[in-house]
Structure formats: structure tokens, C-alpha cells
Backbone as JSON, one array per atom type, in Angstrom:
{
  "sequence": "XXXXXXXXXXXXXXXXXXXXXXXXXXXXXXXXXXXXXXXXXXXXXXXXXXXXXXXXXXXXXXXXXXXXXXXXXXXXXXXXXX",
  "N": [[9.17, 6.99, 26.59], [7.81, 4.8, 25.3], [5.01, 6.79, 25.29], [5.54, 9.08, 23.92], [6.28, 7.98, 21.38], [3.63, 7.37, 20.74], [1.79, 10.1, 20.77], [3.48, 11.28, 18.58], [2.31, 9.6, 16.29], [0.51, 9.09, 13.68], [-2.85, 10.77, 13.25], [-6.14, 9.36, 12.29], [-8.38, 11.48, 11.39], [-10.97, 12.07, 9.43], [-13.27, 9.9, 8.12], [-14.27, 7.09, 5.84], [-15.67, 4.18, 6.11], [-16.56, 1.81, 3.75], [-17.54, -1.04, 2.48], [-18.4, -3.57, 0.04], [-20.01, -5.94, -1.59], [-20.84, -7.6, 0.46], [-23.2, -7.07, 1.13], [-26.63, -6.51, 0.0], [-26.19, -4.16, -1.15], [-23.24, -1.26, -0.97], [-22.36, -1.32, 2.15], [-22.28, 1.0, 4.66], [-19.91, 1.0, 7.22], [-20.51, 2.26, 9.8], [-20.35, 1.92, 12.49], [-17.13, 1.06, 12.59], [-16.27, 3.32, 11.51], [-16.5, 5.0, 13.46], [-14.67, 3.85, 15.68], [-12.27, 4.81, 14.4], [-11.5, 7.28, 14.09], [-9.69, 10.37, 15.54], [-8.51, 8.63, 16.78], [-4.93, 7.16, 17.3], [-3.16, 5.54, 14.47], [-2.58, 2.35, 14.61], [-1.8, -1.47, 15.69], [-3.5, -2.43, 17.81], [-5.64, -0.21, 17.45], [-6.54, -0.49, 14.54], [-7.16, -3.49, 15.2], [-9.53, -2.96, 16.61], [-11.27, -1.6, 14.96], [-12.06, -3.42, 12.87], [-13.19, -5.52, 14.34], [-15.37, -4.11, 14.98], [-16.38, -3.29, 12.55], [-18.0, -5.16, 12.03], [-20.16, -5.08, 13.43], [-23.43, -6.02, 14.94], [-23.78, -7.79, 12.31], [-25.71, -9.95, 10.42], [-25.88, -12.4, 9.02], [-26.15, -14.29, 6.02], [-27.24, -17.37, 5.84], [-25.61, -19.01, 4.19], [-23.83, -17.47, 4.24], [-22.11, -16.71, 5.97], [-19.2, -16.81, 6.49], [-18.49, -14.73, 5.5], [-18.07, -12.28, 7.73], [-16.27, -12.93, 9.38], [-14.33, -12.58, 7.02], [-14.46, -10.15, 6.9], [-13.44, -8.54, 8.98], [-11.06, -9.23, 9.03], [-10.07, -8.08, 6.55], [-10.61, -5.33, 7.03], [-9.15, -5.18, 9.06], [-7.09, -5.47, 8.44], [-6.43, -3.41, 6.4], [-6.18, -1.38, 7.99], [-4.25, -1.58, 9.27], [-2.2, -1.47, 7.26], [-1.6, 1.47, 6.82], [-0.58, 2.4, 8.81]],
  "CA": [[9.55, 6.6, 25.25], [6.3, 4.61, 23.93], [4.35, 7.85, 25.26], [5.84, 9.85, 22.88], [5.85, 7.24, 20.15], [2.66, 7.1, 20.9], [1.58, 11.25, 20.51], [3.5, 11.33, 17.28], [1.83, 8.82, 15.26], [-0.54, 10.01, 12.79], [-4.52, 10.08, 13.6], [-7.3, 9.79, 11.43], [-9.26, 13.03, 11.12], [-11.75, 11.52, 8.49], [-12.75, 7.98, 7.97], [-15.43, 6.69, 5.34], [-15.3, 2.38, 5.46], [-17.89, 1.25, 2.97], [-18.0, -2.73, 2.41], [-19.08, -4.12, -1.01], [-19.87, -7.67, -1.84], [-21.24, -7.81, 1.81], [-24.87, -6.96, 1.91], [-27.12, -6.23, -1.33], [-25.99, -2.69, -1.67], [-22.38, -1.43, -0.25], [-22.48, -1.0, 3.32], [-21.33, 1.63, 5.58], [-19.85, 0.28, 8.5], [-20.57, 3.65, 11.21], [-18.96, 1.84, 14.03], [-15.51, 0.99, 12.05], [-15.46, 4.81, 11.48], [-15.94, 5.43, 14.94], [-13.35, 3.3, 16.12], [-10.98, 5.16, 13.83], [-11.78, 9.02, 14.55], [-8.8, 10.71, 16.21], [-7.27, 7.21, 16.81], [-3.39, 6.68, 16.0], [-2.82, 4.21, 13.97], [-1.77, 1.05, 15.23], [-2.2, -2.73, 15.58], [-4.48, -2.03, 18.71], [-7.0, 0.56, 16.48], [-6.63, -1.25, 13.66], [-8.01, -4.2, 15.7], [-10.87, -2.38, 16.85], [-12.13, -1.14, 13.52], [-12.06, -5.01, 12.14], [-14.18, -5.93, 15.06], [-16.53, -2.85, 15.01], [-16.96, -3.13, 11.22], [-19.08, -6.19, 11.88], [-20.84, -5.08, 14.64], [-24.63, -5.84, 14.29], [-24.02, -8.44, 11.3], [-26.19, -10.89, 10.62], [-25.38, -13.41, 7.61], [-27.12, -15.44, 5.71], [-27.06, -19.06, 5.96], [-24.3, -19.34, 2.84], [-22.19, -16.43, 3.73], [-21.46, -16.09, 7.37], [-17.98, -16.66, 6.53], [-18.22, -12.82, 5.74], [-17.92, -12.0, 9.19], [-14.39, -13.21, 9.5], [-13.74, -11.95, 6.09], [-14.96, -8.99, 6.71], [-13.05, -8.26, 10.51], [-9.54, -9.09, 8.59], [-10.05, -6.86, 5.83], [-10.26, -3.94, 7.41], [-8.08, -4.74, 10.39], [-5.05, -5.74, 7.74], [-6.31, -2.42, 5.81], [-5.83, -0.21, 9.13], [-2.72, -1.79, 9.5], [-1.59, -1.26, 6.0], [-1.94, 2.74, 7.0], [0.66, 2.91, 10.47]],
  "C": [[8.32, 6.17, 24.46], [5.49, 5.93, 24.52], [4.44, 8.82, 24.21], [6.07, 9.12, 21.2], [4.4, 7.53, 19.79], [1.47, 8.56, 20.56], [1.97, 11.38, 19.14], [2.78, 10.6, 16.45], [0.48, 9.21, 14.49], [-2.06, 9.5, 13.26], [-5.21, 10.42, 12.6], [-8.43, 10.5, 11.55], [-10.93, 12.4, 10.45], [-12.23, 10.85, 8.14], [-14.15, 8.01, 7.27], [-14.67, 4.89, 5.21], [-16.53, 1.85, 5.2], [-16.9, -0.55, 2.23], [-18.48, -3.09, 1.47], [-18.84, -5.31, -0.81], [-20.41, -8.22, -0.27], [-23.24, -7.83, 2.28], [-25.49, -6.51, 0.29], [-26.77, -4.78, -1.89], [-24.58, -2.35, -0.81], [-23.09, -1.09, 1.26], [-21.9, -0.3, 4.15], [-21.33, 1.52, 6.79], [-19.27, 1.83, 9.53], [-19.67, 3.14, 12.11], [-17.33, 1.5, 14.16], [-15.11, 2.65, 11.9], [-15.6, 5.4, 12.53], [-15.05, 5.08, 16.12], [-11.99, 4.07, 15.52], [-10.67, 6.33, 14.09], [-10.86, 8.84, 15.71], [-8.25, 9.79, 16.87], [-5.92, 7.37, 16.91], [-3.46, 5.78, 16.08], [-2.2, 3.39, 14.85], [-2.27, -0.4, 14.83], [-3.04, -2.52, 16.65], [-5.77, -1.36, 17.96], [-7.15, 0.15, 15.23], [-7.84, -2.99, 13.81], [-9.69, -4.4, 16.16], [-11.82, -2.15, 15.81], [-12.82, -2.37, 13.06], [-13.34, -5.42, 13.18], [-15.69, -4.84, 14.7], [-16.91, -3.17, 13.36], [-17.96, -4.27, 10.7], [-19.66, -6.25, 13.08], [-22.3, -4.83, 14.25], [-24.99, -7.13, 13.21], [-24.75, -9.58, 11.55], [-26.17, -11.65, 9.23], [-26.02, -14.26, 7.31], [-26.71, -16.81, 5.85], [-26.1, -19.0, 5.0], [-23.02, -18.62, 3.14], [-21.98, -15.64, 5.04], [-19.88, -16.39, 7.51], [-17.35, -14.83, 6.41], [-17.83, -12.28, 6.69], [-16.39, -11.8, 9.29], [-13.29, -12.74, 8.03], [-13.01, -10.74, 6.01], [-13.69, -7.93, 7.8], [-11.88, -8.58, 10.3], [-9.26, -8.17, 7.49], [-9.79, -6.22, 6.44], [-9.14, -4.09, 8.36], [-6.82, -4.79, 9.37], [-5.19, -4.27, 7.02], [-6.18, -1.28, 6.63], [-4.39, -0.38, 9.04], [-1.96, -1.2, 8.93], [-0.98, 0.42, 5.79], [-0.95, 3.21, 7.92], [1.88, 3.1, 9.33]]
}
């Protein structure tokens, strides 16, 4: 039963996740779109992306709240997608 839930559910073919307000110029977060490639959606790959899309970051003293900003954005905007 979830196996076949799990085959149907749509995958993402395509994925650009660019980040403004994050770094002096937008930012394209590579390892959020390689978490997402031929994926299905879910709360599981959704999770992944959020993590991966701040993989590497390093924040300035004022605005390392970004981080955690940053790693619910996208995961609630994967979500937003199932």
C-alpha cells in the first residue's frame, strides 16, 4: 500500500532554489536542488532540501538566524508542492 503511494507521487524533474536576502547577491543553493532531483515529494524530501539548502553556510555575526530561516523556508516550500 505505502509502496505504491509511494511510486505514484509526483517527482521533480527540474529544480532551480535561488535564496535572496541571504548573501549579497541571490544564492543558488546546488545541494537543495540535488536533494530534490527525481525525489517524490514528501515531508521526508522536503526535509532534506531545507537542510541541504544551508549546507556550507556561514553567517555573519548579525544574521545567523538565517540559517534556521533559511532550512524552514524551503522545507515548508517543498511541502507546499506534495
Amino acid at each position: 500500500d505505502r509502496l505504491v503511494e509511494e511510486l505514484t507521487r509526483p517527482q521533480l524533474e527540474r529544480v532551480r532554489v535561488v535564496l535572496g536576502q541571504v548573501a549579497t547577491i541571490p544564492w543558488r543553493a546546488a545541494a537543495a536542488e540535488k536533494a530534490l532531483v527525481g525525489k517524490p515529494l514528501g515531508a521526508s524530501t522536503a526535509e532534506a532540501a531545507g537542510k541541504a539548502a544551508v549546507e556550507g553556510a556561514e553567517p555573519m555575526s548579525d544574521n545567523g538566524y538565517k540559517v534556521d530561516l533559511v532550512t524552514t523556508l524551503v522545507r515548508r516550500t517543498v511541502a507546499s508542492l506534495a
